[in-house]
C-alpha cells in the first residue's frame, strides 16, 4: 500500500493594503518634517512652508515653537511708548499701563517686592536697557492678563524683537516662572531640551 503525503495548504497571502497605508503615512510624516524644519532652504512656495509650520506648531508647540512672526501675529493691541517706568513696566500714549508678562525687575527704588523673583541687575540698569529698546517706538502687544491697573502683555518692537525675551536673555530681568508656565515668553526660541522651558 502506498502512502500519500498530504501537505497543508498555506492560506493565500492577504493583500498588503495595511502596509501600504502605513508606508504612505510614514512617507507623508517624513516629507512634512522636512518642509517644517528645512522649508526655508528649499525652493518651495512660502504658503506651503508657512502652512506646514503653523500646523506643526498647533499640534506640538514644544517641539515646533512658533516663528517670531507667528508669535507676533497674536498681538491684539498697539502701544506707542510714552514712558518707561522701570525694567518691567511702561506707559503707552493712550495712558495704558503695560506690565511685561513673566518678568520681574527691581522696583524704581532698587528694592525687590516680597514674593517676586529678585533680579541681580539694578533698577537703573534694567530701566535703561528697556528704554533703549522701546523708547519712542510703537509696540505690538499680546494681552496675557491684568495686574492691578495694568495690562500684562508680551510685546514686540517694529524690528520684531520680543521685548520680554530680550530682557530675560540679556539678564536685565528675571524670568517669573509661575507666570511663564501660564503663557510662555521666548516661544520662537523654545524647543525640547532648551534652556528656557
XYZ file of N, CA and C in Angstrom:
591
model
N 0.814 -1.190 0.000
C 0.000 0.000 0.000
C 0.859 1.256 0.000
N 0.566 2.079 -0.874
C 1.380 3.300 -0.919
C 0.757 4.371 -0.022
N 1.617 5.069 0.613
C 1.118 6.148 1.492
C 1.292 7.493 0.800
N 0.257 8.262 0.902
C 0.323 9.596 0.303
C 0.628 10.628 1.366
N 1.434 11.489 1.006
C 1.707 12.600 1.925
C 0.813 13.761 1.549
N 0.198 14.236 2.554
C -0.672 15.392 2.315
C -0.009 16.645 2.865
N 0.031 17.618 2.076
C 0.571 18.904 2.546
C -0.586 19.813 2.906
N -0.373 20.502 3.955
C -1.382 21.505 4.306
C -1.291 22.667 3.348
N -2.428 23.078 2.986
C -2.435 24.244 2.104
C -2.138 25.500 2.908
N -1.249 26.279 2.390
C -0.963 27.563 3.044
C -2.047 28.552 2.657
N -2.476 29.381 3.645
C -3.501 30.359 3.285
C -2.949 31.369 2.281
N -3.815 31.811 1.423
C -3.407 32.801 0.417
C -2.955 34.074 1.116
N -1.887 34.703 0.633
C -1.408 35.926 1.284
C -2.473 37.016 1.242
N -2.558 37.717 2.358
C -3.537 38.802 2.454
C -3.008 40.016 1.700
N -3.919 40.775 1.149
C -3.447 41.982 0.457
C -2.695 42.901 1.415
N -1.669 43.549 0.919
C -0.785 44.368 1.758
C -1.272 45.809 1.861
N -2.582 46.033 1.813
C -3.095 47.408 1.859
C -2.768 48.084 3.185
N -2.774 47.314 4.296
C -2.415 47.883 5.606
C -0.992 48.389 5.601
N -0.091 47.618 4.986
C 1.308 48.041 4.898
C 1.453 49.281 4.024
N 0.689 49.320 2.924
C 0.768 50.475 2.034
C 0.327 51.751 2.738
N -0.733 51.645 3.516
C -1.217 52.818 4.259
C -0.171 53.269 5.270
N 0.428 52.308 5.962
C 1.478 52.631 6.936
C 2.656 53.327 6.287
N 3.099 52.788 5.127
C 4.223 53.408 4.424
C 3.852 54.791 3.901
N 2.622 54.924 3.427
C 2.186 56.232 2.921
C 2.187 57.273 4.042
N 1.673 56.878 5.218
C 1.663 57.799 6.363
C 3.074 58.158 6.801
N 3.949 57.170 6.834
C 5.340 57.404 7.235
C 6.024 58.345 6.245
N 5.779 58.129 4.950
C 6.369 58.998 3.931
C 5.840 60.424 4.071
N 4.517 60.556 4.286
C 3.920 61.881 4.466
C 4.541 62.587 5.670
N 4.687 61.859 6.791
C 5.265 62.453 8.005
C 6.690 62.916 7.757
N 7.466 62.108 7.020
C 8.855 62.478 6.736
C 8.923 63.734 5.872
N 8.090 63.792 4.834
C 8.060 64.975 3.960
C 7.614 66.199 4.751
N 6.588 66.024 5.598
C 6.078 67.118 6.429
C 7.189 67.669 7.325
N 7.955 66.775 7.972
C 9.048 67.216 8.850
C 10.118 67.969 8.073
N 10.452 67.491 6.884
C 11.452 68.176 6.064
C 10.975 69.581 5.727
N 9.697 69.711 5.345
C 9.148 71.034 5.000
C 9.167 71.955 6.219
N 8.781 71.417 7.394
C 8.730 72.242 8.612
C 10.127 72.686 9.027
N 11.073 71.750 9.027
C 12.394 72.055 9.588
C 13.338 72.740 8.597
N 13.241 72.400 7.326
C 14.186 72.954 6.351
C 13.496 73.640 5.181
N 12.211 73.975 5.361
C 11.444 74.570 4.270
C 12.032 75.867 3.744
N 12.661 76.652 4.620
C 13.213 77.931 4.169
C 14.443 77.733 3.286
N 15.036 76.537 3.284
C 16.202 76.269 2.433
C 15.816 75.576 1.128
N 14.545 75.202 1.013
C 14.075 74.509 -0.184
C 13.315 75.487 -1.072
N 13.344 75.263 -2.394
C 12.611 76.169 -3.292
C 11.115 75.861 -3.294
N 10.476 76.101 -2.145
C 9.048 75.838 -2.005
C 8.293 77.153 -1.853
N 7.030 77.182 -2.285
C 6.240 78.410 -2.083
C 6.108 78.717 -0.585
N 6.110 80.000 -0.261
C 6.026 80.424 1.141
C 4.752 79.924 1.807
N 3.651 79.852 1.048
C 2.384 79.377 1.616
C 2.515 77.942 2.124
N 3.281 77.122 1.399
C 3.453 75.717 1.792
C 4.230 75.625 3.094
N 5.364 76.318 3.163
C 6.191 76.231 4.372
C 5.492 76.867 5.572
N 4.823 78.014 5.362
C 4.108 78.662 6.469
C 2.972 77.791 6.978
N 2.222 77.206 6.060
C 1.107 76.329 6.448
C 1.585 75.124 7.234
N 2.685 74.521 6.785
C 3.233 73.345 7.481
C 3.720 73.724 8.871
N 4.385 74.881 8.978
C 4.876 75.313 10.293
C 3.730 75.605 11.251
N 2.681 76.253 10.758
C 1.530 76.554 11.623
C 0.863 75.277 12.107
N 0.746 74.305 11.214
C 0.141 73.025 11.603
C 1.000 72.329 12.655
N 2.310 72.307 12.442
C 3.205 71.654 13.398
C 3.177 72.356 14.746
N 3.130 73.693 14.736
C 3.086 74.465 15.982
C 1.817 74.175 16.764
N 0.684 74.090 16.065
C -0.567 73.845 16.778
C -0.626 72.440 17.352
N 0.018 71.460 16.689
C -0.006 70.076 17.168
C 1.024 69.853 18.269
N 2.228 70.381 18.092
C 3.316 70.113 19.052
C 4.143 71.371 19.290
N 3.604 72.352 20.044
C 4.318 73.619 20.219
C 5.644 73.496 20.953
N 5.819 72.460 21.783
C 7.084 72.301 22.498
C 8.188 71.809 21.563
N 7.802 71.084 20.503
C 8.787 70.584 19.547
C 8.991 71.592 18.424
N 7.888 72.173 17.948
C 7.938 73.146 16.861
C 7.349 74.463 17.352
N 8.142 75.269 18.062
C 7.610 76.532 18.575
C 7.249 77.461 17.421
N 6.374 78.434 17.676
C 6.011 79.353 16.594
C 7.216 80.183 16.183
N 7.238 80.594 14.937
C 8.278 81.510 14.487
C 8.017 82.857 15.153
N 8.985 83.720 15.088
C 8.827 85.059 15.665
C 7.640 85.778 15.016
N 7.480 85.617 13.700
C 6.377 86.269 13.001
C 5.027 85.693 13.448
N 4.960 84.359 13.637
C 3.717 83.743 14.101
C 3.359 84.255 15.490
N 4.363 84.304 16.381
C 4.110 84.766 17.748
C 3.651 86.224 17.738
N 4.342 87.068 16.973
C 3.998 88.490 16.932
C 2.630 88.724 16.301
N 2.182 87.805 15.448
C 0.881 87.980 14.798
C -0.277 87.825 15.791
N 0.013 87.333 17.001
C -1.023 87.181 18.018
C -1.281 88.475 18.792
N -0.541 89.532 18.464
C -0.721 90.817 19.154
C -2.154 91.307 18.979
N -2.717 91.887 20.063
C -4.098 92.366 19.988
C -4.232 93.856 20.300
N -3.097 94.533 20.593
C -3.167 95.991 20.723
C -1.796 96.589 20.442
N -1.812 97.887 20.161
C -0.562 98.605 19.895
C -0.312 99.583 21.020
N 0.959 99.757 21.327
C 1.348 100.683 22.397
C 2.444 101.604 21.877
N 2.088 102.868 21.700
C 3.121 103.849 21.368
C 3.723 104.285 22.698
N 4.958 103.927 22.927
C 5.563 104.097 24.248
C 5.724 105.577 24.577
N 5.136 105.941 25.717
C 5.263 107.314 26.206
C 6.383 107.411 27.233
N 6.435 106.380 28.119
C 7.411 106.432 29.210
C 7.724 105.021 29.692
N 8.964 104.800 30.094
C 9.369 103.539 30.726
C 9.456 103.792 32.217
N 8.661 103.073 33.000
C 8.642 103.285 34.451
C 9.827 102.609 35.139
N 10.038 101.332 34.790
C 11.158 100.576 35.353
C 11.464 99.433 34.389
N 12.162 98.419 34.856
C 12.599 97.350 33.958
C 11.522 96.400 33.485
N 10.297 96.514 34.021
C 9.238 95.618 33.551
C 7.881 96.307 33.357
N 7.866 97.645 33.403
C 6.598 98.376 33.253
C 6.797 99.606 32.377
N 5.811 99.862 31.514
C 5.866 101.057 30.675
C 4.458 101.614 30.499
N 4.406 102.847 30.003
C 3.117 103.507 29.777
C 3.014 103.881 28.306
N 1.812 103.647 27.734
C 1.559 103.981 26.331
C 0.982 105.396 26.243
N 1.007 105.981 25.061
C 0.496 107.341 24.891
C -0.995 107.445 25.169
N -1.735 106.344 25.013
C -3.178 106.399 25.320
C -3.434 106.155 26.804
N -2.372 106.190 27.610
C -2.409 106.044 29.074
C -2.536 104.596 29.564
N -2.482 103.629 28.663
C -2.471 102.227 29.080
C -1.146 101.932 29.764
N -1.234 101.306 30.937
C -0.019 100.881 31.627
C 0.200 99.409 31.334
N 1.406 99.077 30.862
C 1.738 97.698 30.470
C 2.772 97.128 31.418
N 2.428 95.988 32.004
C 3.363 95.209 32.836
C 3.839 94.067 31.956
N 5.135 93.999 31.681
C 5.665 92.967 30.796
C 5.507 91.591 31.447
N 4.814 90.719 30.757
C 4.429 89.401 31.260
C 5.646 88.541 31.597
N 5.551 87.865 32.749
C 6.528 86.854 33.200
C 7.910 87.421 33.491
N 7.995 88.741 33.727
C 9.276 89.366 34.085
C 9.218 89.877 35.511
N 10.366 89.894 36.148
C 10.495 90.536 37.460
C 11.789 91.348 37.443
N 11.630 92.659 37.519
C 12.784 93.560 37.612
C 12.673 94.310 38.932
N 13.781 94.859 39.379
C 13.765 95.621 40.639
C 12.887 96.861 40.501
N 12.312 97.267 41.622
C 11.474 98.469 41.648
C 12.348 99.710 41.438
N 11.717 100.853 41.213
C 12.448 102.094 40.948
C 13.406 102.451 42.084
N 13.053 102.069 43.347
C 13.941 102.363 44.488
C 14.990 101.259 44.687
N 15.108 100.361 43.712
C 16.084 99.262 43.698
C 15.725 98.107 44.629
N 14.528 98.121 45.183
C 14.110 97.022 46.070
C 13.449 95.914 45.252
N 13.271 94.763 45.888
C 12.533 93.654 45.278
C 11.252 93.472 46.071
N 10.138 93.381 45.383
C 8.857 93.198 46.066
C 8.807 91.824 46.708
N 8.198 91.716 47.896
C 8.093 90.423 48.567
C 7.353 89.412 47.693
N 7.903 88.196 47.624
C 7.285 87.128 46.845
C 7.609 87.160 45.361
N 8.333 88.199 44.900
C 8.723 88.288 43.494
C 10.139 87.740 43.340
N 10.488 87.173 42.190
C 11.893 86.848 41.941
C 12.695 88.148 41.990
N 13.935 88.065 42.457
C 14.738 89.280 42.624
C 15.923 89.263 41.652
N 15.911 90.207 40.737
C 16.961 90.298 39.732
C 18.253 90.824 40.344
N 19.382 90.356 39.837
C 20.679 90.861 40.308
C 21.021 92.188 39.639
N 20.306 92.518 38.564
C 20.543 93.764 37.839
C 19.868 94.918 38.565
N 20.558 96.040 38.656
C 19.983 97.202 39.349
C 18.785 97.741 38.583
N 17.935 98.453 39.302
C 16.760 99.060 38.693
C 17.165 100.025 37.582
N 18.181 100.835 37.838
C 18.614 101.833 36.852
C 19.094 101.155 35.569
N 19.848 100.071 35.704
C 20.371 99.376 34.523
C 19.245 98.710 33.723
N 18.302 98.074 34.430
C 17.176 97.423 33.749
C 16.301 98.455 33.045
N 16.047 99.577 33.720
C 15.226 100.641 33.130
C 15.905 101.211 31.895
N 17.221 101.423 31.995
C 17.978 101.969 30.859
C 17.909 101.004 29.658
N 18.053 99.698 29.907
C 18.018 98.713 28.828
C 16.644 98.688 28.148
N 15.580 98.733 28.959
C 14.235 98.724 28.392
C 13.976 100.012 27.617
N 14.440 101.135 28.154
C 14.248 102.425 27.487
C 14.948 102.428 26.124
N 16.180 101.940 26.072
C 16.926 101.905 24.803
C 16.223 101.030 23.771
N 15.572 99.976 24.235
C 14.911 99.048 23.322
C 13.588 99.583 22.780
N 12.802 100.283 23.636
C 11.422 100.606 23.234
C 11.097 102.090 23.112
N 11.962 102.976 23.592
C 11.612 104.403 23.634
C 11.230 104.949 22.263
N 10.127 105.690 22.209
C 9.596 106.327 21.002
C 9.212 105.321 19.916
N 8.930 104.096 20.301
C 8.530 103.074 19.328
C 7.080 102.678 19.569
N 6.464 102.145 18.532
C 5.127 101.585 18.666
C 5.264 100.075 18.726
N 4.857 99.500 19.846
C 4.995 98.061 20.069
C 3.693 97.351 19.707
N 3.838 96.145 19.196
C 2.696 95.248 19.038
C 2.671 94.363 20.266
N 1.543 94.327 20.975
C 1.478 93.604 22.248
C 0.320 92.610 22.272
N 0.555 91.503 22.955
C -0.476 90.484 23.152
C -0.849 90.461 24.631
N -2.106 90.702 24.923
C -2.589 90.711 26.302
C -2.521 89.302 26.889
N -1.988 89.206 28.113
C -1.969 87.907 28.806
C -2.779 87.950 30.098
N -3.183 89.145 30.539
C -3.974 89.253 31.765
C -3.969 90.664 32.313
N -4.243 90.765 33.616
C -4.286 92.051 34.323
C -3.442 91.944 35.578
N -2.823 93.027 35.957
C -2.095 93.108 37.216
C -2.393 94.472 37.819
N -3.301 94.478 38.792
C -3.798 95.725 39.366
C -4.406 96.567 38.247
N -3.904 97.776 38.017
C -4.487 98.626 36.965
C -3.656 98.567 35.681
N -2.883 97.496 35.540
C -2.025 97.368 34.361
C -2.429 96.154 33.524
N -2.203 96.276 32.229
C -2.382 95.142 31.321
C -1.066 94.367 31.319
N -1.124 93.046 31.526
C 0.102 92.262 31.370
C 0.163 91.798 29.918
N 1.353 91.878 29.332
C 1.449 91.614 27.896
C 2.846 91.160 27.496
N 2.881 90.491 26.353
C 4.129 90.202 25.647
C 4.156 91.182 24.486
N 5.279 91.886 24.300
C 5.353 92.936 23.278
C 6.528 92.717 22.331
N 6.343 93.220 21.095
C 7.366 93.136 20.067
C 7.640 94.519 19.515
N 8.908 94.801 19.243
C 9.289 96.075 18.640
C 8.995 96.019 17.135
N 9.036 97.169 16.439
C 8.853 97.154 14.977
C 9.912 96.300 14.271
N 11.063 96.105 14.934
C 12.129 95.269 14.347
C 11.923 93.789 14.655
N 10.750 93.461 15.249
C 10.379 92.079 15.581
C 11.264 91.474 16.677
N 11.644 92.296 17.643
C 12.342 91.786 18.835
C 11.291 91.626 19.921
N 11.220 90.431 20.501
C 10.291 90.239 21.617
C 10.912 90.889 22.849
N 10.252 91.904 23.369
C 10.790 92.701 24.479
C 10.991 91.835 25.728
N 9.992 91.022 26.078
C 10.066 90.192 27.279
C 11.266 89.254 27.205
N 11.419 88.616 26.057
C 12.508 87.663 25.863
C 13.861 88.377 25.929
N 13.945 89.527 25.292
C 15.188 90.305 25.282
C 15.641 90.630 26.708
N 14.707 91.064 27.540
C 15.070 91.461 28.907
C 15.592 90.276 29.724
N 15.003 89.097 29.523
C 15.457 87.916 30.263
C 16.799 87.427 29.718
N 16.882 87.325 28.395
C 18.110 86.795 27.791
C 19.322 87.677 28.046
N 19.091 88.968 28.230
C 20.207 89.886 28.487
C 20.392 90.168 29.979
N 19.765 89.338 30.815
C 19.913 89.424 32.287
C 19.529 90.786 32.853
N 18.550 91.430 32.246
C 18.072 92.717 32.764
C 16.858 92.524 33.667
N 16.238 91.346 33.577
C 15.095 90.998 34.425
C 15.104 89.486 34.619
N 14.433 89.058 35.690
C 14.338 87.623 35.974
C 13.084 87.049 35.314
N 13.174 85.811 34.884
C 12.008 85.104 34.379
C 11.148 84.699 35.572
N 9.875 85.082 35.556
C 8.944 84.716 36.621
C 8.242 83.440 36.162
N 8.798 82.313 36.604
C 8.394 81.013 36.055
C 6.914 80.711 36.259
N 6.353 81.136 37.359
C 4.930 80.869 37.623
C 4.049 81.409 36.501
N 4.325 82.631 36.070
C 3.524 83.235 35.005
C 3.963 82.743 33.629
N 5.234 82.415 33.498
C 5.726 81.886 32.229
C 5.088 80.536 31.915
N 4.781 79.746 32.929
C 4.117 78.456 32.690
C 2.703 78.658 32.150
N 2.073 79.783 32.521
C 0.706 80.059 32.047
C 0.714 80.480 30.575
N 1.575 81.427 30.225
C 1.763 81.852 28.834
C 3.256 82.035 28.646
N 3.830 81.249 27.769
C 5.282 81.257 27.587
C 5.773 82.504 26.865
N 6.935 83.003 27.297
C 7.648 84.019 26.528
C 8.753 83.284 25.757
N 9.413 83.976 24.850
C 10.508 83.383 24.046
C 10.057 82.128 23.316
N 8.783 82.060 22.932
C 8.286 80.816 22.329
C 8.991 80.482 21.025
N 9.406 81.503 20.266
C 10.066 81.239 18.985
C 11.450 80.615 19.165
N 11.969 80.601 20.407
C 13.298 80.036 20.650
C 13.242 78.720 21.401
N 12.062 78.300 21.824
C 11.953 77.111 22.663
C 11.839 75.850 21.831
N 12.612 74.864 22.219
C 12.483 73.525 21.676
C 12.669 72.564 22.836
N 12.374 71.317 22.598
C 12.595 70.335 23.658
C 14.043 70.380 24.094
N 14.268 70.410 25.404
C 15.625 70.412 25.921
C 16.301 71.768 25.916
N 15.573 72.836 25.553
C 16.204 74.158 25.546
C 16.334 74.682 26.973
N 17.151 75.714 27.134
C 17.406 76.257 28.467
C 16.155 76.859 29.064
N 15.402 77.588 28.258
C 14.131 78.147 28.724
C 13.068 77.082 28.534
N 12.338 76.712 29.566
C 11.331 75.651 29.433
C 9.956 76.232 29.614
